[in-house]
Structures are given as structure tokens and as C-alpha cells.
């Protein structure tokens, strides 16, 4: 009797669950192994030297990816901040203040080259200190920081072209305070234009991410930058306040929350200090029904999940045209389900750690408010590491403009989805916020892009892309997102006085 032919089994097809939850896509761990060359203790960088704080105090800094202690950081008290300003003033009154732009440019160029040479080391240190995925520190933060120094090195001897018909001069000593979301990049945004314009600097990094800023002192030493031109002091709000209000600060530049920005502005009211403020945001990422939806979904993911949503210009409000809302949401959920959350040092990680427990608690509370106020929550079903601060990528649909998650800056990987029918409604909803830092528009129509970018009250409007930066492009806000620009000719002008 002829045998029944054995049926060859067809290749197994992924089940719907596997496709959605990504069980098929397990990678082996691929940790970055470069040595970050971290010291056990970081002193303050004042007058070109690492000096112990007069306060005698140190505070620990931990890695948010695993909560392990990284180093002890010197805490600058008022006397240390004063020493930093005295040293910056001395440098400004001395060689640096008299140096030709072409010479200053050489130092800035050298800093850029040294940062490039030590890029891998700085990327690992940045990831360990701040929690962001290594692929972001390696491919974005560190190269972009170097790019800012390169760009501004080129300006140092061309300041005559900055304001046609006018001459420009430096302010003197500049006090700068920065946040924890892009520690090294924010440092570059602040220090590079200040030096190109001929100022000297006292900078304070955020208390949870001081390591790479102090490590940057090593680069300044290697570059042979004259003592006192850049001084770096560490500490929390009290140290920041001492930097912002110091009598020798001719100009102050602050990047951080709107709440702290307002406190600083109140404390400086009535003084003649020049000020620039880069504050919070609640950007709308607007998807029209003629947009290339797959590309738009990538843009949405990049807009809100990049750097765990620790981005002032994050596209945290998705405004999607009603006719394509269900399709976009379905595509978005599929895409989110295959994002990899975990060890920031793993080269395959898409979302690393939340910067601190305090920030994790803030995100958790705001997400709870979204649930309590009746929005529908979708969360990535992944397993999170047992140690460290992690939060699942989260999408809320059915959000209305009155929900807290649609109004307040969450600064985490949390997206609120709202819908609209007409161009006018999209503009009205996008502008219905206290902030005005950035926005995104996805559409096939050039004329619509022009209309939207004219009517959206946002300092930056991206079209058919999101979160793109260039040192030559000015960045900054409207309304409660602050004033002044960083990057480009406009950013450099903020570090000069017109004479
Ligand atoms: P934060 O305002 O809490 O702290 C920012 C910095 O200010 C830190 O260095 C902190 O130590 C210091 N500080 C705190 N109190 C101070 C005071 N009274 N006086 C002077 N300095 C003080 O902000 P954060 O939580 O570190 O950063 C997140 C915020 O930064 C978000 O709101 C985000 O949108 C904003 N941000 C804005 C931009 C931009 O370009 N607009 C860029 C990055 C981050």
C-alpha cells in the first residue's frame, strides 16, 4: 500500500502575540565595553585646576541604570562659587580678554578635536552617569557636542560679520546652569558660543549628572586653555542660585524647568544682567491624513521615546487627523511593542534608564493622573530590569485638552494622543499650551507646511521629521519655554553686546 506522503511542515509563522510583543526578537546582550576612565572622586574645576571644595563636602552620584555608586562629587558652596567667578574675571581681564579671535578659535577647535579623540570614553561615561542608551550618547550626544565646538571655533575670528554694520564685544563673565537630560551637549551649547564671543565662564551641571562636565575639565587642561577661562562648579539648586546671582556675572544663561527659570528671573529682576532662558516644552507632533504614515510613526517614536522622553522639545502631544487616527494608533502600538527597554550600556537598547528616582516618581504620578482622569492607556509589555529606574513606553488615547497629561510636561516616555478634523483645529489645539518650544508637522502638502510653520507658536517646527539638530540652527522658545536662542548666528549674538 502506498505510504501517505509525509506533509512537510511549513515554516512556523509568528503568532499575532509574537508579532505584537516581539518574542521572536530576543538579542544576546551586547554591552559596550570601552573604559569610561572615571575617577572615584571629582573635585571642582577652578582656575584650570581640580580643587577640593572649601565647603569640604562631597555628594555621591549613582548610575540610574543599576543604582551603583559612580563617584563622589565636590559640593560647591558660596565661597567656591565666588572663587570660580574671581578666577573667571581674572582670565577675562587678562590674556583671554585681549586675545585675537583667531587665537581663541584655535583653543575651541582643539577642544572639539580632543572631545572627538575621547568620544567613546565620554559616551560610556555619559550613559553610565545619565542612563541614556549608549547608541544615543555614542551617535548623538558626544558627536553633537564636538560639532558645536567645531562650529563656534569657526565663528571666533568672524565676529565682525555677526551683526552687519555693528561691532560686537563679549559681556565678560557668564554664569551658566544646565539640566541633566543632555549633560555634555548642554555644556557644549553653553560653553562653545561663550568662548567664541570672548567671554569667560562659570558653569554648573545638574546634581545628578556632574561627572562628564567635571571630566570635561581634563579636556580643557589638555587643550591648554588658559586658567580661569572655564570654571565648573557642582551642586544642587543652592549652588545654581549662587551662580545665577553672583555680582560678577554679566550675563546668565539657564536651561532647565520653567518653574526654576521663573525663580531665577524673579531673583534677577532689577539687575542689569543679560539673561537667556531655555525652559520646558509640551510639543505637538501633528499628523495629517496625507502624511506617509509609516515614516510618521517612526517620527512619533523618535519624537517621544528618544532619550526616554527626557527631551524639552519631545513630541509629547500627538495630534492626529481623525480619519487616520485608528490606523496610526495601531501602527504605533506595533512599533512600540518591539522597542527594547533595559541596560543603557547595551548597544541594542532603545530606551535606557530614567535619570533619577525622583524623576521616575514624577512620571509615575502623572501617568496615574492620566488613568484617573479616564484616558485609555497602552504600555509596552516588556520585563524591566530588577535594579535601576525604568519606565515602560506609554501611550494614552482618548485624551482631552483638559487632562493633566495633555497640559503638563511629563519629561518621560509618555505620549498623549488627541485628534483633530481641520487645519484650523490642529493649529488651535497645538497652540493651546503655556509652552512654545517645538512642533512637528507631517503632510504631503508644502503649502500646508508653510501655513502651519507660520501659525504654530513654537521656536522650532520640524516638517516630515522630528528632533533634528544642527549647530547652525538656532534653538529656543516662545511663551513659557523661555527666550533667547542657542546655536547659529542668533545664539552667538546672545553672548555678545552690540557696540
Ligand atoms: P531643573 O529646573 O530642576 O534644574 C535645572 C538646573 O537648575 C539644575 O542644574 C539644578 O541644579 C538647577 N537649579 C535648581 N534650582 C535652582 C535655583 N533656584 N537657582 C538656580 N539653579 C537651580 O530642571 P531639570 O529637572 O534638571 O531639567 C528638566 C527641565 O529642563 C525640563 O523642564 C526641560 O524641558 C528643561 N530643558 C529645557 C531645554 C531647552 O533648551 N529649552 C533643554 C533641556 C532641558
Coordinates of C-alpha atoms and ligand atoms in Angstrom, one line a residue:
X1 CA 0.0 0.0 0.0
X2 CA 1.5 3.4 -0.9
X3 CA 2.6 5.3 2.1
X4 CA 0.7 8.5 2.8
X5 CA 3.2 11.2 1.9
X6 CA 4.6 13.0 5.0
X7 CA 3.5 16.5 4.9
X8 CA 6.4 18.9 5.2
X9 CA 5.6 21.3 7.9
X10 CA 5.5 24.9 6.6
X11 CA 7.9 27.3 8.3
X12 CA 6.3 28.4 11.6
X13 CA 4.6 31.7 11.3
X14 CA 4.8 34.1 14.2
X15 CA 1.6 34.3 16.1
X16 CA -0.2 37.7 16.4
X17 CA 1.1 37.9 20.0
X18 CA 4.7 37.3 19.0
X19 CA 4.4 39.9 16.3
X20 CA 3.0 42.4 18.7
X21 CA 5.1 41.6 21.7
X22 CA 8.3 40.8 19.9
X23 CA 9.0 37.4 21.5
X24 CA 10.9 36.5 18.3
X25 CA 13.3 39.3 18.7
X26 CA 15.4 38.4 21.6
X27 CA 19.0 39.5 21.1
X28 CA 22.0 38.4 23.2
X29 CA 23.4 41.1 25.5
X30 CA 25.8 43.3 23.7
X31 CA 27.3 45.6 26.3
X32 CA 29.6 48.4 25.4
X33 CA 33.0 47.7 27.0
X34 CA 35.1 50.8 26.4
X35 CA 36.6 52.1 29.7
X36 CA 34.9 55.4 30.8
X37 CA 38.1 56.2 32.9
X38 CA 36.0 57.5 35.8
X39 CA 37.7 58.7 38.9
X40 CA 36.4 57.8 42.3
X41 CA 36.2 61.4 43.3
X42 CA 35.7 64.6 41.3
X43 CA 36.8 68.0 42.6
X44 CA 35.7 71.4 41.3
X45 CA 37.4 72.8 38.2
X46 CA 38.5 76.3 39.1
X47 CA 41.4 78.3 37.7
X48 CA 42.5 75.5 35.4
X49 CA 43.0 73.0 38.3
X50 CA 40.9 70.4 40.1
X51 CA 40.5 71.8 43.6
X52 CA 38.9 70.4 46.8
X53 CA 35.7 72.4 47.8
X54 CA 36.1 75.0 50.5
X55 CA 32.8 73.6 51.8
X56 CA 34.7 70.3 52.5
X57 CA 31.6 68.5 51.3
X58 CA 31.1 65.8 48.6
X59 CA 27.9 64.1 47.4
X60 CA 27.6 60.7 45.7
X61 CA 26.5 60.3 42.1
X62 CA 24.9 57.0 41.0
X63 CA 24.2 55.2 37.8
X64 CA 20.5 55.2 37.2
X65 CA 20.8 52.0 35.1
X66 CA 21.8 49.9 38.1
X67 CA 21.8 52.3 41.1
X68 CA 25.6 51.6 41.7
X69 CA 27.6 54.5 43.0
X70 CA 29.8 56.0 40.3
X71 CA 31.8 58.7 42.2
X72 CA 31.8 61.4 44.8
X73 CA 31.3 64.9 43.6
X74 CA 32.6 68.0 45.3
X75 CA 29.8 70.3 46.5
X76 CA 30.4 73.9 45.8
X77 CA 29.3 76.4 48.4
X78 CA 29.0 80.1 48.1
X79 CA 32.8 80.6 48.7
X80 CA 33.6 78.1 46.0
X81 CA 31.3 79.8 43.5
X82 CA 32.9 83.1 44.4
X83 CA 36.4 81.6 43.8
X84 CA 35.2 80.4 40.4
X85 CA 33.9 83.9 39.5
X86 CA 37.1 85.6 40.7
X87 CA 39.1 83.3 38.5
X88 CA 36.9 83.8 35.5
X89 CA 37.1 87.6 36.0
X90 CA 40.9 87.5 36.2
X91 CA 41.0 85.5 33.0
X92 CA 38.7 87.9 31.2
X93 CA 40.7 90.9 32.4
X94 CA 43.9 89.1 31.5
X95 CA 45.1 87.2 28.4
X96 CA 41.7 85.8 27.3
X97 CA 40.0 89.2 27.1
X98 CA 42.8 90.6 24.9
X99 CA 43.3 87.6 22.7
X100 CA 42.6 87.8 19.0
X101 CA 39.5 85.8 17.8
X102 CA 41.7 83.8 15.5
X103 CA 43.7 82.6 18.6
X104 CA 40.6 81.9 20.6
X105 CA 39.3 79.8 17.7
X106 CA 42.3 77.6 17.9
X107 CA 41.6 76.7 21.5
X108 CA 37.9 75.9 20.7
X109 CA 38.9 73.8 17.7
X110 CA 41.4 71.9 19.9
X111 CA 38.6 71.2 22.5
X112 CA 36.5 69.8 19.6
X113 CA 39.2 67.6 18.4
X114 CA 40.1 66.3 21.9
X115 CA 36.4 65.5 22.5
X116 CA 36.3 63.6 19.2
X117 CA 39.5 61.7 20.2
X118 CA 38.0 60.6 23.5
X119 CA 34.4 60.2 22.1
X120 CA 33.9 56.6 23.1
X121 CA 35.2 57.1 26.7
X122 CA 32.9 60.2 27.1
X123 CA 29.9 58.3 25.6
X124 CA 30.2 55.5 28.1
X125 CA 30.7 57.9 31.0
X126 CA 27.6 59.8 29.8
X127 CA 25.5 56.7 29.6
X128 CA 26.6 55.4 33.0
X129 CA 26.0 58.8 34.6
X130 CA 22.7 59.8 33.0
X131 CA 21.0 56.5 32.0
X132 CA 20.6 57.2 28.2
X133 CA 21.2 54.3 25.8
X134 CA 24.8 54.0 24.6
X135 CA 23.7 54.3 21.0
X136 CA 22.4 57.8 21.7
X137 CA 25.4 59.1 23.7
X138 CA 27.8 57.5 21.1
X139 CA 25.9 58.6 17.9
X140 CA 24.2 61.8 19.0
X141 CA 25.3 63.5 22.3
X142 CA 29.1 63.3 22.0
X143 CA 29.4 63.9 18.2
X144 CA 26.9 66.8 18.5
X145 CA 28.8 68.3 21.4
X146 CA 32.0 68.2 19.4
X147 CA 30.1 69.7 16.4
X148 CA 29.1 72.7 18.5
X149 CA 32.7 73.4 19.4
X150 CA 33.8 73.0 15.7
X151 CA 31.0 75.3 14.6
X152 CA 31.8 78.0 17.1
X153 CA 35.6 77.7 16.5
X154 CA 34.9 78.9 13.0
X155 CA 33.0 82.0 14.3
X156 CA 35.7 83.2 16.7
X157 CA 37.6 85.3 14.1
X158 CA 34.5 86.3 12.1
X159 CA 32.5 88.2 14.8
X160 CA 32.6 91.3 12.5
X161 CA 30.1 89.5 10.3
X162 CA 27.8 88.7 13.1
X163 CA 25.8 91.9 13.1
X164 CA 26.3 93.8 9.8
X165 CA 27.1 97.5 10.4
X166 CA 27.7 97.0 14.1
X167 CA 30.7 95.9 16.2
X168 CA 30.3 93.3 18.9
X169 CA 32.1 92.7 22.2
X170 CA 31.9 90.0 24.9
X171 CA 29.8 90.6 28.0
X172 CA 32.6 89.5 30.4
X173 CA 32.0 86.6 32.8
X174 CA 29.0 84.4 32.0
X175 CA 27.2 82.2 34.7
X176 CA 25.6 79.1 33.2
X177 CA 23.3 76.4 34.8
X178 CA 22.3 73.3 32.9
X179 CA 19.9 70.3 33.3
X180 CA 20.5 66.5 33.4
X181 CA 18.9 65.4 30.1
X182 CA 21.9 66.1 27.8
X183 CA 24.7 66.9 30.2
X184 CA 27.6 67.1 27.8
X185 CA 25.6 68.5 24.9
X186 CA 24.0 71.3 27.0
X187 CA 27.5 72.1 28.3
X188 CA 28.7 72.4 24.7
X189 CA 25.7 74.6 23.8
X190 CA 26.6 76.9 26.6
X191 CA 30.4 77.0 26.6
X192 CA 31.2 77.0 22.9
X193 CA 29.4 80.2 21.9
X194 CA 30.5 81.9 25.2
X195 CA 34.2 81.3 24.3
X196 CA 33.8 82.1 20.6
X197 CA 32.4 85.5 21.6
X198 CA 35.4 86.1 24.0
X199 CA 33.6 85.6 27.4
X200 CA 34.8 83.6 30.3
X201 CA 32.6 81.0 32.1
X202 CA 31.4 79.6 35.4
X203 CA 29.1 76.6 34.6
X204 CA 27.1 74.4 37.0
X205 CA 25.9 71.0 35.7
X206 CA 22.8 69.3 37.2
X207 CA 23.4 67.5 40.5
X208 CA 22.6 64.0 39.1
X209 CA 24.9 64.4 36.1
X210 CA 28.0 66.3 37.1
X211 CA 30.5 63.6 36.1
X212 CA 31.0 64.3 32.4
X213 CA 31.1 68.1 33.0
X214 CA 33.9 67.7 35.5
X215 CA 35.6 65.1 33.3
X216 CA 35.4 67.8 30.6
X217 CA 37.9 69.8 32.8
X218 CA 40.5 67.2 31.7
X219 CA 39.9 68.2 28.1
X220 CA 40.3 71.8 28.9
X221 CA 43.6 71.1 30.6
X222 CA 44.8 69.0 27.6
X223 CA 43.8 71.8 25.3
X224 CA 45.9 74.2 27.3
X225 CA 43.0 76.6 27.8
X226 CA 44.3 79.5 29.9
X227 CA 43.4 79.1 33.6
X228 CA 40.1 80.5 34.7
X229 CA 38.6 80.8 31.2
X230 CA 36.2 78.0 32.0
X231 CA 35.3 77.0 35.6
X232 CA 33.0 74.2 36.6
X233 CA 31.3 74.0 40.0
X234 CA 28.9 71.3 41.1
X235 CA 26.0 71.2 43.5
X236 CA 22.2 71.4 43.5
X237 CA 19.8 74.4 43.5
X238 CA 21.6 76.5 46.1
X239 CA 24.8 76.3 44.1
X240 CA 22.9 77.1 40.9
X241 CA 21.3 80.2 42.6
X242 CA 24.8 81.4 43.7
X243 CA 26.0 81.1 40.1
X244 CA 23.0 83.0 38.7
X245 CA 23.0 85.8 41.2
X246 CA 26.8 86.3 41.5
X247 CA 27.6 90.1 41.2
X248 CA 30.4 89.3 38.7
X249 CA 28.1 87.5 36.3
X250 CA 27.5 90.0 33.4
X251 CA 25.2 87.5 31.7
X252 CA 23.5 84.4 32.8
X253 CA 22.2 81.5 30.7
X254 CA 19.9 78.9 32.2
X255 CA 18.5 75.7 30.8
X256 CA 16.0 73.8 33.0
X257 CA 12.4 73.8 34.1
X258 CA 10.1 76.7 33.7
X259 CA 9.5 76.7 37.5
X260 CA 13.2 77.3 38.3
X261 CA 13.5 79.7 35.4
X262 CA 10.8 81.9 37.0
X263 CA 12.6 81.8 40.4
X264 CA 15.8 82.9 38.7
X265 CA 14.1 85.7 36.8
X266 CA 12.5 87.0 40.0
X267 CA 15.8 86.9 41.8
X268 CA 17.5 88.9 39.0
X269 CA 14.7 91.5 38.5
X270 CA 16.2 95.0 38.8
X271 CA 19.7 93.9 38.0
X272 CA 21.4 94.7 34.6
X273 CA 22.4 91.1 34.0
X274 CA 21.7 89.9 30.4
X275 CA 19.6 86.7 30.5
X276 CA 18.7 83.8 28.3
X277 CA 16.3 81.1 29.4
X278 CA 15.7 77.7 27.8
X279 CA 12.8 76.2 29.6
X280 CA 10.2 73.4 29.4
X281 CA 8.0 72.3 26.5
X282 CA 4.9 70.4 25.5
X283 CA 5.3 69.9 21.8
X284 CA 2.6 68.9 19.4
X285 CA 3.5 66.4 16.7
X286 CA 0.8 66.8 14.1
X287 CA -0.1 64.1 11.6
X288 CA -2.3 64.9 8.6
X289 CA -4.1 62.1 6.7
X290 CA -1.9 62.6 3.6
X291 CA 1.3 62.0 5.5
X292 CA 3.5 59.0 4.8
X293 CA 2.2 57.1 7.9
X294 CA 5.0 54.6 8.4
X295 CA 7.6 57.4 8.3
X296 CA 5.4 59.5 10.6
X297 CA 5.2 56.6 13.1
X298 CA 9.0 56.5 13.2
X299 CA 8.9 60.2 13.7
X300 CA 6.4 59.9 16.6
X301 CA 8.6 57.2 18.2
X302 CA 11.7 59.3 17.8
X303 CA 9.9 62.4 19.0
X304 CA 8.8 61.0 22.4
X305 CA 10.8 57.9 23.2
X306 CA 14.3 59.3 22.2
X307 CA 16.3 59.6 25.4
X308 CA 13.3 58.2 27.5
X309 CA 11.4 61.3 26.7
X310 CA 13.9 63.4 28.7
X311 CA 13.8 66.0 25.9
X312 CA 12.5 69.5 26.3
X313 CA 11.3 69.5 22.7
X314 CA 9.8 66.0 22.9
X315 CA 6.7 65.5 20.8
X316 CA 4.7 64.6 23.8
X317 CA 1.3 65.5 22.3
X318 CA 0.3 63.6 19.2
X319 CA -2.3 65.4 17.2
X320 CA -3.6 63.0 14.5
X321 CA -6.3 63.7 11.9
X322 CA -9.4 61.8 12.8
X323 CA -9.7 59.9 9.5
X324 CA -6.3 58.2 10.1
X325 CA -6.3 58.1 13.9
X326 CA -7.1 54.4 14.3
X327 CA -4.6 53.4 11.6
X328 CA -1.8 55.5 13.2
X329 CA -2.5 54.2 16.7
X330 CA -2.5 50.6 15.5
X331 CA 0.9 51.1 13.7
X332 CA 2.3 52.9 16.7
X333 CA 1.4 50.1 19.1
X334 CA 3.0 47.5 16.9
X335 CA 6.2 49.7 16.7
X336 CA 6.3 50.3 20.4
X337 CA 5.9 46.6 21.2
X338 CA 9.3 45.9 19.6
X339 CA 11.2 48.7 21.3
X340 CA 13.9 47.4 23.6
X341 CA 14.0 48.8 27.1
X342 CA 16.8 48.0 29.5
X343 CA 20.6 48.2 30.2
X344 CA 21.6 51.6 28.9
X345 CA 25.1 50.2 28.0
X346 CA 23.7 47.5 25.7
X347 CA 24.1 48.5 22.1
X348 CA 20.6 47.2 21.2
X349 CA 18.8 49.2 23.8
X350 CA 16.3 51.8 22.5
X351 CA 15.2 53.2 25.9
X352 CA 17.6 53.2 28.8
X353 CA 17.0 54.3 32.4
X354 CA 15.1 57.3 33.8
X355 CA 17.6 59.7 35.2
X356 CA 16.7 59.5 38.8
X357 CA 14.2 58.0 41.3
X358 CA 12.7 61.5 41.8
X359 CA 12.0 61.8 38.0
X360 CA 10.6 58.2 37.9
X361 CA 8.2 59.1 40.7
X362 CA 7.2 62.3 38.9
X363 CA 6.4 60.3 35.7
X364 CA 4.6 57.6 37.6
X365 CA 2.4 60.2 39.3
X366 CA 1.5 62.0 36.1
X367 CA 0.7 58.7 34.3
X368 CA -1.6 57.8 37.2
X369 CA -3.4 61.1 36.7
X370 CA -4.0 60.1 33.1
X371 CA -5.6 56.8 34.2
X372 CA -7.6 58.6 36.9
X373 CA -8.9 61.2 34.5
X374 CA -10.2 58.5 32.2
X375 CA -7.7 58.3 29.3
X376 CA -7.0 54.9 27.8
X377 CA -3.5 53.6 28.5
X378 CA -1.3 51.3 26.3
X379 CA 2.0 50.2 27.8
X380 CA 4.8 48.1 26.4
X381 CA 4.6 44.6 27.9
X382 CA 8.4 44.2 28.4
X383 CA 10.1 42.9 31.6
X384 CA 12.1 45.7 33.2
X385 CA 15.5 45.2 34.9
X386 CA 15.2 44.5 38.7
X387 CA 17.6 47.3 39.6
X388 CA 17.7 50.8 38.3
X389 CA 15.0 53.3 37.3
X390 CA 12.9 52.2 34.3
X391 CA 9.6 53.1 32.8
X392 CA 7.6 51.4 30.0
X393 CA 6.9 53.4 26.9
X394 CA 3.3 54.5 27.4
X395 CA 0.6 55.8 25.0
X396 CA -2.6 57.4 26.2
X397 CA -5.5 57.7 23.7
X398 CA -8.9 59.4 24.3
X399 CA -7.0 62.4 25.8
X400 CA -8.7 65.7 26.0
X401 CA -7.1 69.1 26.3
X402 CA -8.1 69.4 30.0
X403 CA -6.2 66.3 31.0
X404 CA -3.0 67.0 33.0
X405 CA -1.1 64.6 30.7
X406 CA -2.0 67.0 27.8
X407 CA -1.0 70.1 29.7
X408 CA 1.9 69.4 31.9
X409 CA 5.5 68.5 30.9
X410 CA 6.0 64.8 31.9
X411 CA 9.6 64.6 30.7
X412 CA 9.3 60.8 30.3
X413 CA 8.4 58.2 27.6
X414 CA 4.7 59.1 27.7
X415 CA 2.6 60.1 24.7
X416 CA -0.8 61.7 24.8
X417 CA -2.9 61.2 21.6
X418 CA -5.6 63.8 20.6
X419 CA -7.4 64.0 17.3
X420 CA -8.5 66.9 15.1
X421 CA -10.5 67.4 11.9
X422 CA -9.3 70.6 10.2
X423 CA -6.1 72.5 9.8
X424 CA -7.5 75.3 12.0
X425 CA -8.4 72.9 14.7
X426 CA -4.9 71.4 14.6
X427 CA -3.3 74.9 15.0
X428 CA -5.7 75.9 17.7
X429 CA -5.1 72.7 19.7
X430 CA -1.3 72.7 19.1
X431 CA -1.1 76.4 20.4
X432 CA -3.3 75.7 23.4
X433 CA -0.4 75.3 25.8
X434 CA 1.6 77.6 28.1
X435 CA 4.8 76.4 26.3
X436 CA 6.1 77.1 22.8
X437 CA 9.4 75.3 22.2
X438 CA 8.9 73.0 19.2
X439 CA 6.3 71.3 17.0
X440 CA 6.2 68.7 14.2
X441 CA 4.0 68.6 11.0
X442 CA 3.6 65.6 8.8
X443 CA 1.9 66.1 5.5
X444 CA 2.5 65.8 1.8
X445 CA 1.5 69.4 1.0
X446 CA 4.2 72.0 1.0
X447 CA 1.7 74.9 1.3
X448 CA 0.3 73.3 4.4
X449 CA 3.7 73.0 6.0
X450 CA 4.3 76.7 5.3
X451 CA 0.9 77.7 6.8
X452 CA 1.5 75.5 9.9
X453 CA 5.0 76.7 10.5
X454 CA 3.9 80.3 10.3
X455 CA 0.9 79.9 12.7
X456 CA 2.4 77.4 15.2
X457 CA 3.7 79.3 18.2
X458 CA 6.9 77.3 18.6
X459 CA 10.6 78.2 18.3
X460 CA 11.3 75.1 16.1
X461 CA 8.9 73.5 13.6
X462 CA 10.1 70.3 12.0
X463 CA 8.4 69.1 8.8
X464 CA 8.2 65.4 8.0
X465 CA 10.9 64.7 10.6
X466 CA 11.4 65.3 14.3
X467 CA 14.2 66.0 16.8
X468 CA 16.8 67.1 14.2
X469 CA 19.5 69.4 15.4
X470 CA 22.4 71.3 13.8
X471 CA 24.8 73.7 15.5
X472 CA 24.0 76.3 12.8
X473 CA 20.2 76.2 13.6
X474 CA 19.1 78.4 16.4
X475 CA 17.0 76.7 19.0
X476 CA 14.8 78.3 21.7
X477 CA 11.3 79.0 22.8
X478 CA 8.2 81.2 22.9
X479 CA 5.9 81.8 25.9
X480 CA 6.9 79.8 29.0
X481 CA 9.5 77.9 27.1
X482 CA 11.8 80.9 27.5
X483 CA 13.7 83.5 25.4
X484 CA 17.0 83.8 23.6
X485 CA 18.4 81.2 21.2
X486 CA 21.2 78.7 21.3
X487 CA 23.0 77.7 18.1
X488 CA 23.5 79.6 14.9
X489 CA 24.2 83.3 14.5
X490 CA 21.3 84.2 16.8
X491 CA 22.6 82.0 19.6
X492 CA 26.1 83.6 19.3
X493 CA 24.6 87.1 19.3
X494 CA 23.2 86.4 22.8
X495 CA 26.8 86.1 24.0
X496 CA 27.8 89.5 22.6
X497 CA 26.9 93.1 23.3
X498 CA 26.4 95.3 20.3
X499 CA 28.6 98.5 20.4
Ligands
LIG1 P1 15.5 72.0 36.9 O1 15.0 73.3 36.6 O2 15.1 71.2 38.1 O3 17.1 72.0 37.1 C1 18.0 72.6 36.1 C2 19.2 73.1 36.8 O4 18.9 74.2 37.6 C3 20.0 72.1 37.6 O5 21.3 72.2 37.4 C4 19.6 72.5 39.0 O6 20.5 72.1 40.0 C5 19.5 74.0 38.9 N1 18.7 74.7 39.9 C6 17.7 74.2 40.6 N2 17.1 75.2 41.4 C7 17.8 76.3 41.1 C8 17.7 77.6 41.5 N3 16.8 78.0 42.4 N4 18.6 78.6 41.0 C9 19.5 78.2 40.1 N5 19.6 76.9 39.6 C10 18.8 76.0 40.1 O7 15.4 71.1 35.6 P2 15.8 69.6 35.3 O8 14.8 68.8 36.0 O9 17.3 69.4 35.6 O10 15.7 69.5 33.8 C11 14.5 69.3 33.1 C12 13.9 70.6 32.6 O11 14.8 71.2 31.8 C13 12.7 70.3 31.8 O12 11.7 71.2 32.2 C14 13.1 70.6 30.4 O13 12.1 70.9 29.5 C15 14.1 71.6 30.6 N6 15.1 71.7 29.4 C16 14.9 72.7 28.5 C17 15.8 72.8 27.4 C18 15.6 73.9 26.4 O14 16.5 74.0 25.6 N7 14.6 74.6 26.4 C19 16.8 71.8 27.2 C20 16.9 70.8 28.2 C21 16.0 70.7 29.3

